[in-house]
Amino acid sequence: MRVYTADITPEMEGQKVTLYGWVHEVRDLGGLVFLLLRDREGIAQITLPKKFVSKEIFKLAKKIKRESVIKVVGEVKVEEKAPGGFEIIPESIEVLNESDAPLPLEVTEKVPAELDTRLDHRFMDLRRPRVQAIFRIRHQIMQSVREFLCEEGFIEVHTPKIVSTATEGGTELFPISYFEKEAFLNQSPQLYKQVLMGAGFEKVFEIGPIFRAEEHNTTRHLNEAISIDIEMSFTDHNGVMDVLERLVHRVYEDVAENCERYLGWLELSLEVPELPFERITYDEAIEIAAKKGEEIPWGEDLNTTALKHVGDEIGGLYFITDWPTESKPFYAMPYEDKPEISKSFDLMHEWLELASGAQRIHLYDMLVESIRAKGMEPESFRFYLEAFRYGMPPHAGWGLGAERLLMSMLGLKNVREAVLFPRDRHRLVP
Ligand code: ATP
Ligand code: MN
């Protein structure tokens, strides 16, 4: 019977099991060899006392190379000192594929490596339990997001990633050649998900890549990221903030409940945040920053220093609402009675932005005016604008960065840790 290391319990004492995995470590004590087998769920100790195992496998264990792929058939024995509280006395060990030596990277935690070296040999880095844990938790997050949004009546959609117009104009676009035309990699599904409100879907979500030609190298920016996006009709910014905070809460709950083992590998215990999340306005945020010595001229985006001050003061997960209209994209809806402020919000974790959202402008003339006011040409938004002329409902939505959410939840120092194969200013391989 094939089992994972984590499936083995003390009650299985005496039972014969088959394990598949990698040789994590070999400890050769002369007449006794310990071989640690690692599979995706953990580590098992294979114990070979010279007297009790066949000559053949004893010899094999002594010369086996680390990170080779093996199959072990053996008997479970309770052993308190071994990982998981059991050991396996092998009856056979089969090498399915021998590893080369030396290894490009250490899989055990004994020798720390620079992030760059780790990313260069990512397949090997990913074998490390701590790194595996990050992606097992990422899997849970994505599953919870999808489940939650489906339960709430959202329909999953996929919009094009090869596009002809910039979502927000500007410089953060990767141009590509598309036959005889110039095209771009989409920086956000924004325009399409709004058009789908005009199409009558009412509630849509998309989990997909966004591409941003960010020139600067920071610990929170990638050039390719996964965005969780929703758009919802007949609601406003408050309606979609409500969905967002309940979603994040649900994700935390599910991870805390289902990912105990992987949180353990990371030596983390997760605290589920309480609902509702705190809300402060942009004005309150710049006041906090100013009190701590960082003056932000009204209307400008909050820089990292300002956000660090605000994060220190508020802490945890919170919203910054009511941003100046000029600081937000053209599609953000201004308040009727104070048009210099928009019905917009960012979801923050400490100093890190996790999501941005807003009620959108659904009125054609106002939207055209807003595009012009940002110095862009309504002509280049023709397919988008058409959807606003024949019955566009009021609507709102947000985009939540999957890597930022994972990074903040696990306290990762660099967003690259949250991606299997990150793309940044200097990295296109692997
Ligand atoms: P920032 O100000 O942090 O650069 P942004 O305001 O440009 O982000 P938005 O356009 O609001 O980003 O995108 C929505 C969300 O998508 C962000 O809140 C973030 O979680 C995620 N995101 C955007 N750009 C990136 C990126 N380059 N790398 C990783 N995640 C990103
Ligand atoms: Mn934003």
mmCIF file of N, CA, C and O in Angstrom, residues 326-404:
data_model
loop_
_atom_site.group_PDB
_atom_site.id
_atom_site.type_symbol
_atom_site.label_atom_id
_atom_site.label_comp_id
_atom_site.label_asym_id
_atom_site.label_seq_id
_atom_site.Cartn_x
_atom_site.Cartn_y
_atom_site.Cartn_z
ATOM 1 N N GLU A 326 -8.018 62.648 -8.311
ATOM 2 C CA GLU A 326 -6.852 62.779 -9.192
ATOM 3 C C GLU A 326 -5.811 61.677 -8.977
ATOM 4 O O GLU A 326 -5.004 61.395 -9.857
ATOM 5 N N SER A 327 -5.837 61.009 -7.802
ATOM 6 C CA SER A 327 -4.833 59.978 -7.525
ATOM 7 C C SER A 327 -5.284 58.593 -7.998
ATOM 8 O O SER A 327 -4.521 57.642 -7.952
ATOM 9 N N LYS A 328 -6.529 58.491 -8.441
ATOM 10 C CA LYS A 328 -7.070 57.187 -8.839
ATOM 11 C C LYS A 328 -7.331 57.157 -10.344
ATOM 12 O O LYS A 328 -7.423 58.194 -10.979
ATOM 13 N N PRO A 329 -7.454 55.970 -10.926
ATOM 14 C CA PRO A 329 -7.671 55.871 -12.376
ATOM 15 C C PRO A 329 -8.976 56.543 -12.831
ATOM 16 O O PRO A 329 -9.866 56.802 -12.023
ATOM 17 N N PHE A 330 -9.075 56.764 -14.132
ATOM 18 C CA PHE A 330 -10.199 57.536 -14.696
ATOM 19 C C PHE A 330 -11.569 56.931 -14.412
ATOM 20 O O PHE A 330 -12.574 57.617 -14.425
ATOM 21 N N TYR A 331 -11.610 55.625 -14.159
ATOM 22 C CA TYR A 331 -12.917 54.967 -14.026
ATOM 23 C C TYR A 331 -13.481 55.023 -12.608
ATOM 24 O O TYR A 331 -14.570 54.514 -12.340
ATOM 25 N N ALA A 332 -12.741 55.617 -11.656
ATOM 26 C CA ALA A 332 -13.237 55.713 -10.275
ATOM 27 C C ALA A 332 -14.337 56.771 -10.174
ATOM 28 O O ALA A 332 -14.215 57.871 -10.707
ATOM 29 N N MET A 333 -15.408 56.444 -9.488
ATOM 30 C CA MET A 333 -16.567 57.334 -9.369
ATOM 31 C C MET A 333 -16.347 58.388 -8.286
ATOM 32 O O MET A 333 -16.103 58.053 -7.132
ATOM 33 N N PRO A 334 -16.444 59.688 -8.656
ATOM 34 C CA PRO A 334 -16.348 60.736 -7.636
ATOM 35 C C PRO A 334 -17.647 60.815 -6.816
ATOM 36 O O PRO A 334 -18.697 60.394 -7.281
ATOM 37 N N TYR A 335 -17.533 61.309 -5.570
ATOM 38 C CA TYR A 335 -18.736 61.587 -4.782
ATOM 39 C C TYR A 335 -19.514 62.712 -5.454
ATOM 40 O O TYR A 335 -18.908 63.673 -5.929
ATOM 41 N N GLU A 336 -20.856 62.597 -5.449
ATOM 42 C CA GLU A 336 -21.697 63.618 -6.106
ATOM 43 C C GLU A 336 -21.462 64.993 -5.486
ATOM 44 O O GLU A 336 -21.338 65.989 -6.202
ATOM 45 N N ASP A 337 -21.373 65.040 -4.159
ATOM 46 C CA ASP A 337 -21.312 66.328 -3.468
ATOM 47 C C ASP A 337 -19.888 66.851 -3.280
ATOM 48 O O ASP A 337 -19.701 67.995 -2.907
ATOM 49 N N LYS A 338 -18.883 66.039 -3.503
ATOM 50 C CA LYS A 338 -17.482 66.512 -3.431
ATOM 51 C C LYS A 338 -16.639 65.766 -4.459
ATOM 52 O O LYS A 338 -15.943 64.800 -4.124
ATOM 53 N N PRO A 339 -16.728 66.212 -5.717
ATOM 54 C CA PRO A 339 -16.125 65.470 -6.823
ATOM 55 C C PRO A 339 -14.603 65.347 -6.749
ATOM 56 O O PRO A 339 -14.026 64.566 -7.504
ATOM 57 N N GLU A 340 -13.959 66.094 -5.850
ATOM 58 C CA GLU A 340 -12.498 65.949 -5.746
ATOM 59 C C GLU A 340 -12.124 64.655 -5.006
ATOM 60 O O GLU A 340 -10.958 64.257 -4.997
ATOM 61 N N ILE A 341 -13.128 64.005 -4.404
ATOM 62 C CA ILE A 341 -12.886 62.729 -3.711
ATOM 63 C C ILE A 341 -13.652 61.610 -4.413
ATOM 64 O O ILE A 341 -14.772 61.826 -4.893
ATOM 65 N N SER A 342 -13.046 60.433 -4.484
ATOM 66 C CA SER A 342 -13.673 59.323 -5.209
ATOM 67 C C SER A 342 -14.124 58.220 -4.255
ATOM 68 O O SER A 342 -13.601 58.086 -3.141
ATOM 69 N N LYS A 343 -15.058 57.421 -4.734
ATOM 70 C CA LYS A 343 -15.584 56.298 -3.948
ATOM 71 C C LYS A 343 -14.645 55.106 -4.118
ATOM 72 O O LYS A 343 -14.995 54.094 -4.717
ATOM 73 N N SER A 344 -13.461 55.272 -3.605
ATOM 74 C CA SER A 344 -12.399 54.299 -3.862
ATOM 75 C C SER A 344 -11.759 53.851 -2.556
ATOM 76 O O SER A 344 -11.925 54.500 -1.521
ATOM 77 N N PHE A 345 -11.042 52.745 -2.628
ATOM 78 C CA PHE A 345 -10.399 52.219 -1.412
ATOM 79 C C PHE A 345 -9.209 51.353 -1.781
ATOM 80 O O PHE A 345 -9.125 50.815 -2.892
ATOM 81 N N ASP A 346 -8.305 51.250 -0.832
ATOM 82 C CA ASP A 346 -7.231 50.253 -0.909
ATOM 83 C C ASP A 346 -7.367 49.365 0.322
ATOM 84 O O ASP A 346 -7.665 49.867 1.412
ATOM 85 N N LEU A 347 -7.145 48.068 0.157
ATOM 86 C CA LEU A 347 -7.030 47.189 1.319
ATOM 87 C C LEU A 347 -5.543 47.072 1.642
ATOM 88 O O LEU A 347 -4.729 46.795 0.752
ATOM 89 N N MET A 348 -5.211 47.301 2.900
ATOM 90 C CA MET A 348 -3.815 47.295 3.320
ATOM 91 C C MET A 348 -3.563 46.189 4.333
ATOM 92 O O MET A 348 -4.458 45.799 5.085
ATOM 93 N N HIS A 349 -2.304 45.685 4.344
ATOM 94 C CA HIS A 349 -1.846 44.879 5.472
ATOM 95 C C HIS A 349 -0.587 45.565 5.969
ATOM 96 O O HIS A 349 0.418 45.594 5.270
ATOM 97 N N GLU A 350 -0.673 46.134 7.154
ATOM 98 C CA GLU A 350 0.422 46.988 7.656
ATOM 99 C C GLU A 350 0.722 48.050 6.602
ATOM 100 O O GLU A 350 -0.142 48.855 6.292
ATOM 101 N N TRP A 351 1.920 47.986 5.987
ATOM 102 C CA TRP A 351 2.300 49.025 5.013
ATOM 103 C C TRP A 351 2.039 48.594 3.571
ATOM 104 O O TRP A 351 2.224 49.369 2.643
ATOM 105 N N LEU A 352 1.616 47.358 3.394
ATOM 106 C CA LEU A 352 1.551 46.780 2.050
ATOM 107 C C LEU A 352 0.139 46.855 1.453
ATOM 108 O O LEU A 352 -0.821 46.424 2.081
ATOM 109 N N GLU A 353 0.060 47.369 0.225
ATOM 110 C CA GLU A 353 -1.235 47.397 -0.473
ATOM 111 C C GLU A 353 -1.555 46.002 -0.993
ATOM 112 O O GLU A 353 -0.763 45.396 -1.713
ATOM 113 N N LEU A 354 -2.739 45.495 -0.630
ATOM 114 C CA LEU A 354 -3.160 44.178 -1.114
ATOM 115 C C LEU A 354 -4.144 44.290 -2.255
ATOM 116 O O LEU A 354 -4.174 43.443 -3.147
ATOM 117 N N ALA A 355 -5.007 45.309 -2.209
ATOM 118 C CA ALA A 355 -6.058 45.431 -3.218
ATOM 119 C C ALA A 355 -6.425 46.889 -3.412
ATOM 120 O O ALA A 355 -6.246 47.713 -2.505
ATOM 121 N N SER A 356 -6.941 47.190 -4.598
ATOM 122 C CA SER A 356 -7.516 48.505 -4.882
ATOM 123 C C SER A 356 -8.878 48.292 -5.501
ATOM 124 O O SER A 356 -9.060 47.374 -6.303
ATOM 125 N N GLY A 357 -9.823 49.160 -5.138
ATOM 126 C CA GLY A 357 -11.151 49.030 -5.725
ATOM 127 C C GLY A 357 -11.896 50.336 -5.669
ATOM 128 O O GLY A 357 -11.419 51.320 -5.097
ATOM 129 N N ALA A 358 -13.084 50.340 -6.269
ATOM 130 C CA ALA A 358 -13.887 51.566 -6.316
ATOM 131 C C ALA A 358 -15.259 51.263 -6.888
ATOM 132 O O ALA A 358 -15.449 50.254 -7.564
ATOM 133 N N GLN A 359 -16.172 52.185 -6.604
ATOM 134 C CA GLN A 359 -17.347 52.236 -7.470
ATOM 135 C C GLN A 359 -16.853 52.846 -8.774
ATOM 136 O O GLN A 359 -15.963 53.694 -8.779
ATOM 137 N N ARG A 360 -17.417 52.392 -9.891
ATOM 138 C CA ARG A 360 -16.952 52.864 -11.193
ATOM 139 C C ARG A 360 -17.916 53.903 -11.756
ATOM 140 O O ARG A 360 -19.112 53.889 -11.427
ATOM 141 N N ILE A 361 -17.396 54.707 -12.649
ATOM 142 C CA ILE A 361 -18.276 55.610 -13.399
ATOM 143 C C ILE A 361 -19.047 54.757 -14.402
ATOM 144 O O ILE A 361 -18.441 54.050 -15.200
ATOM 145 N N HIS A 362 -20.402 54.830 -14.343
ATOM 146 C CA HIS A 362 -21.194 54.054 -15.309
ATOM 147 C C HIS A 362 -21.887 54.961 -16.324
ATOM 148 O O HIS A 362 -22.594 54.480 -17.198
ATOM 149 N N LEU A 363 -21.697 56.283 -16.174
ATOM 150 C CA LEU A 363 -22.378 57.249 -17.049
ATOM 151 C C LEU A 363 -21.434 57.653 -18.185
ATOM 152 O O LEU A 363 -20.309 58.096 -17.940
ATOM 153 N N TYR A 364 -21.913 57.469 -19.406
ATOM 154 C CA TYR A 364 -21.087 57.643 -20.592
ATOM 155 C C TYR A 364 -20.382 59.010 -20.646
ATOM 156 O O TYR A 364 -19.155 59.080 -20.793
ATOM 157 N N ASP A 365 -21.155 60.092 -20.536
ATOM 158 C CA ASP A 365 -20.561 61.430 -20.711
ATOM 159 C C ASP A 365 -19.503 61.714 -19.645
ATOM 160 O O ASP A 365 -18.439 62.266 -19.929
ATOM 161 N N MET A 366 -19.814 61.305 -18.444
ATOM 162 C CA MET A 366 -18.899 61.522 -17.327
ATOM 163 C C MET A 366 -17.591 60.743 -17.557
ATOM 164 O O MET A 366 -16.492 61.236 -17.269
ATOM 165 N N LEU A 367 -17.730 59.538 -18.096
ATOM 166 C CA LEU A 367 -16.570 58.673 -18.323
ATOM 167 C C LEU A 367 -15.658 59.260 -19.409
ATOM 168 O O LEU A 367 -14.435 59.319 -19.251
ATOM 169 N N VAL A 368 -16.280 59.716 -20.502
ATOM 170 C CA VAL A 368 -15.509 60.338 -21.589
ATOM 171 C C VAL A 368 -14.754 61.551 -21.052
ATOM 172 O O VAL A 368 -13.559 61.739 -21.327
ATOM 173 N N GLU A 369 -15.441 62.336 -20.259
ATOM 174 C CA GLU A 369 -14.839 63.530 -19.663
ATOM 175 C C GLU A 369 -13.638 63.135 -18.787
ATOM 176 O O GLU A 369 -12.584 63.762 -18.829
ATOM 177 N N SER A 370 -13.816 62.076 -18.009
ATOM 178 C CA SER A 370 -12.774 61.638 -17.083
ATOM 179 C C SER A 370 -11.542 61.116 -17.835
ATOM 180 O O SER A 370 -10.407 61.341 -17.414
ATOM 181 N N ILE A 371 -11.789 60.414 -18.955
ATOM 182 C CA ILE A 371 -10.663 59.925 -19.767
ATOM 183 C C ILE A 371 -9.870 61.124 -20.307
ATOM 184 O O ILE A 371 -8.645 61.162 -20.241
ATOM 185 N N ARG A 372 -10.596 62.138 -20.786
ATOM 186 C CA ARG A 372 -9.944 63.349 -21.314
ATOM 187 C C ARG A 372 -9.166 64.064 -20.221
ATOM 188 O O ARG A 372 -8.036 64.505 -20.445
ATOM 189 N N ALA A 373 -9.780 64.136 -19.046
ATOM 190 C CA ALA A 373 -9.139 64.857 -17.938
ATOM 191 C C ALA A 373 -7.811 64.209 -17.546
ATOM 192 O O ALA A 373 -6.926 64.865 -17.004
ATOM 193 N N LYS A 374 -7.670 62.909 -17.818
ATOM 194 C CA LYS A 374 -6.390 62.235 -17.517
ATOM 195 C C LYS A 374 -5.435 62.310 -18.696
ATOM 196 O O LYS A 374 -4.405 61.613 -18.726
ATOM 197 N N GLY A 375 -5.812 63.090 -19.709
ATOM 198 C CA GLY A 375 -4.909 63.287 -20.843
ATOM 199 C C GLY A 375 -4.911 62.138 -21.837
ATOM 200 O O GLY A 375 -3.954 61.951 -22.587
ATOM 201 N N MET A 376 -5.984 61.331 -21.835
ATOM 202 C CA MET A 376 -6.041 60.205 -22.774
ATOM 203 C C MET A 376 -7.118 60.434 -23.817
ATOM 204 O O MET A 376 -7.978 61.302 -23.660
ATOM 205 N N GLU A 377 -7.073 59.631 -24.862
ATOM 206 C CA GLU A 377 -7.968 59.765 -26.009
ATOM 207 C C GLU A 377 -9.147 58.811 -25.913
ATOM 208 O O GLU A 377 -8.953 57.592 -25.977
ATOM 209 N N PRO A 378 -10.377 59.329 -25.778
ATOM 210 C CA PRO A 378 -11.549 58.430 -25.745
ATOM 211 C C PRO A 378 -11.584 57.507 -26.962
ATOM 212 O O PRO A 378 -12.047 56.367 -26.865
ATOM 213 N N GLU A 379 -11.065 57.971 -28.077
ATOM 214 C CA GLU A 379 -11.062 57.182 -29.305
ATOM 215 C C GLU A 379 -10.402 55.805 -29.114
ATOM 216 O O GLU A 379 -10.847 54.805 -29.657
ATOM 217 N N SER A 380 -9.352 55.757 -28.287
ATOM 218 C CA SER A 380 -8.662 54.479 -28.118
ATOM 219 C C SER A 380 -9.387 53.543 -27.141
ATOM 220 O O SER A 380 -8.941 52.426 -26.894
ATOM 221 N N PHE A 381 -10.499 53.998 -26.578
ATOM 222 C CA PHE A 381 -11.294 53.157 -25.672
ATOM 223 C C PHE A 381 -12.648 52.819 -26.297
ATOM 224 O O PHE A 381 -13.627 52.638 -25.610
ATOM 225 N N ARG A 382 -12.679 52.749 -27.631
ATOM 226 C CA ARG A 382 -13.969 52.679 -28.305
ATOM 227 C C ARG A 382 -14.812 51.460 -27.886
ATOM 228 O O ARG A 382 -15.977 51.592 -27.556
ATOM 229 N N PHE A 383 -14.204 50.263 -27.895
ATOM 230 C CA PHE A 383 -14.999 49.065 -27.565
ATOM 231 C C PHE A 383 -15.534 49.129 -26.137
ATOM 232 O O PHE A 383 -16.620 48.648 -25.833
ATOM 233 N N TYR A 384 -14.760 49.749 -25.280
ATOM 234 C CA TYR A 384 -15.125 49.894 -23.863
ATOM 235 C C TYR A 384 -16.276 50.893 -23.725
ATOM 236 O O TYR A 384 -17.303 50.596 -23.129
ATOM 237 N N LEU A 385 -16.099 52.033 -24.350
ATOM 238 C CA LEU A 385 -17.097 53.100 -24.198
ATOM 239 C C LEU A 385 -18.446 52.728 -24.798
ATOM 240 O O LEU A 385 -19.489 53.116 -24.285
ATOM 241 N N GLU A 386 -18.411 51.939 -25.875
ATOM 242 C CA GLU A 386 -19.678 51.561 -26.513
ATOM 243 C C GLU A 386 -20.607 50.870 -25.511
ATOM 244 O O GLU A 386 -21.813 51.082 -25.524
ATOM 245 N N ALA A 387 -20.012 50.055 -24.654
ATOM 246 C CA ALA A 387 -20.818 49.303 -23.679
ATOM 247 C C ALA A 387 -21.523 50.222 -22.682
ATOM 248 O O ALA A 387 -22.438 49.795 -21.969
ATOM 249 N N PHE A 388 -21.099 51.473 -22.610
ATOM 250 C CA PHE A 388 -21.693 52.406 -21.648
ATOM 251 C C PHE A 388 -22.866 53.183 -22.243
ATOM 252 O O PHE A 388 -23.523 53.949 -21.542
ATOM 253 N N ARG A 389 -23.130 52.988 -23.530
ATOM 254 C CA ARG A 389 -24.164 53.807 -24.182
ATOM 255 C C ARG A 389 -25.515 53.115 -24.249
ATOM 256 O O ARG A 389 -26.515 53.735 -24.566
ATOM 257 N N TYR A 390 -25.556 51.820 -23.976
ATOM 258 C CA TYR A 390 -26.805 51.080 -24.202
ATOM 259 C C TYR A 390 -27.244 50.323 -22.957
ATOM 260 O O TYR A 390 -27.570 49.148 -23.015
ATOM 261 N N GLY A 391 -27.186 50.991 -21.811
ATOM 262 C CA GLY A 391 -27.694 50.352 -20.600
ATOM 263 C C GLY A 391 -26.614 49.715 -19.748
ATOM 264 O O GLY A 391 -26.579 48.495 -19.591
ATOM 265 N N MET A 392 -25.737 50.531 -19.215
ATOM 266 C CA MET A 392 -24.699 50.049 -18.291
ATOM 267 C C MET A 392 -25.193 50.245 -16.859
ATOM 268 O O MET A 392 -25.505 51.362 -16.451
ATOM 269 N N PRO A 393 -25.290 49.185 -16.074
ATOM 270 C CA PRO A 393 -25.757 49.361 -14.691
ATOM 271 C C PRO A 393 -24.674 50.008 -13.821
ATOM 272 O O PRO A 393 -23.488 49.927 -14.145
ATOM 273 N N PRO A 394 -25.078 50.614 -12.708
ATOM 274 C CA PRO A 394 -24.064 51.071 -11.750
ATOM 275 C C PRO A 394 -23.294 49.847 -11.248
ATOM 276 O O PRO A 394 -23.882 48.777 -11.090
ATOM 277 N N HIS A 395 -22.012 49.989 -11.021
ATOM 278 C CA HIS A 395 -21.225 48.821 -10.604
ATOM 279 C C HIS A 395 -19.955 49.230 -9.878
ATOM 280 O O HIS A 395 -19.566 50.401 -9.881
ATOM 281 N N ALA A 396 -19.321 48.233 -9.250
ATOM 282 C CA ALA A 396 -18.112 48.458 -8.456
ATOM 283 C C ALA A 396 -17.284 47.182 -8.487
ATOM 284 O O ALA A 396 -17.792 46.118 -8.852
ATOM 285 N N GLY A 397 -16.026 47.282 -8.115
ATOM 286 C CA GLY A 397 -15.184 46.084 -8.112
ATOM 287 C C GLY A 397 -13.823 46.353 -7.495
ATOM 288 O O GLY A 397 -13.542 47.462 -7.022
ATOM 289 N N TRP A 398 -13.013 45.317 -7.491
ATOM 290 C CA TRP A 398 -11.649 45.457 -6.988
ATOM 291 C C TRP A 398 -10.718 44.432 -7.624
ATOM 292 O O TRP A 398 -11.171 43.455 -8.239
ATOM 293 N N GLY A 399 -9.413 44.663 -7.434
ATOM 294 C CA GLY A 399 -8.382 43.714 -7.835
ATOM 295 C C GLY A 399 -7.483 43.460 -6.637
ATOM 296 O O GLY A 399 -7.029 44.404 -5.971
ATOM 297 N N LEU A 400 -7.276 42.180 -6.359
ATOM 298 C CA LEU A 400 -6.504 41.777 -5.175
ATOM 299 C C LEU A 400 -5.304 40.963 -5.656
ATOM 300 O O LEU A 400 -5.468 39.984 -6.383
ATOM 301 N N GLY A 401 -4.113 41.358 -5.281
ATOM 302 C CA GLY A 401 -2.907 40.647 -5.712
ATOM 303 C C GLY A 401 -2.728 39.357 -4.919
ATOM 304 O O GLY A 401 -2.595 39.393 -3.695
ATOM 305 N N ALA A 402 -2.713 38.223 -5.625
ATOM 306 C CA ALA A 402 -2.596 36.925 -4.940
ATOM 307 C C ALA A 402 -1.272 36.821 -4.184
ATOM 308 O O ALA A 402 -1.225 36.348 -3.046
ATOM 309 N N GLU A 403 -0.190 37.287 -4.819
ATOM 310 C CA GLU A 403 1.130 37.172 -4.180
ATOM 311 C C GLU A 403 1.238 38.086 -2.967
ATOM 312 O O GLU A 403 1.844 37.727 -1.960
ATOM 313 N N ARG A 404 0.630 39.284 -3.083
ATOM 314 C CA ARG A 404 0.669 40.205 -1.941
ATOM 315 C C ARG A 404 -0.105 39.624 -0.756
ATOM 316 O O ARG A 404 0.313 39.749 0.389
#
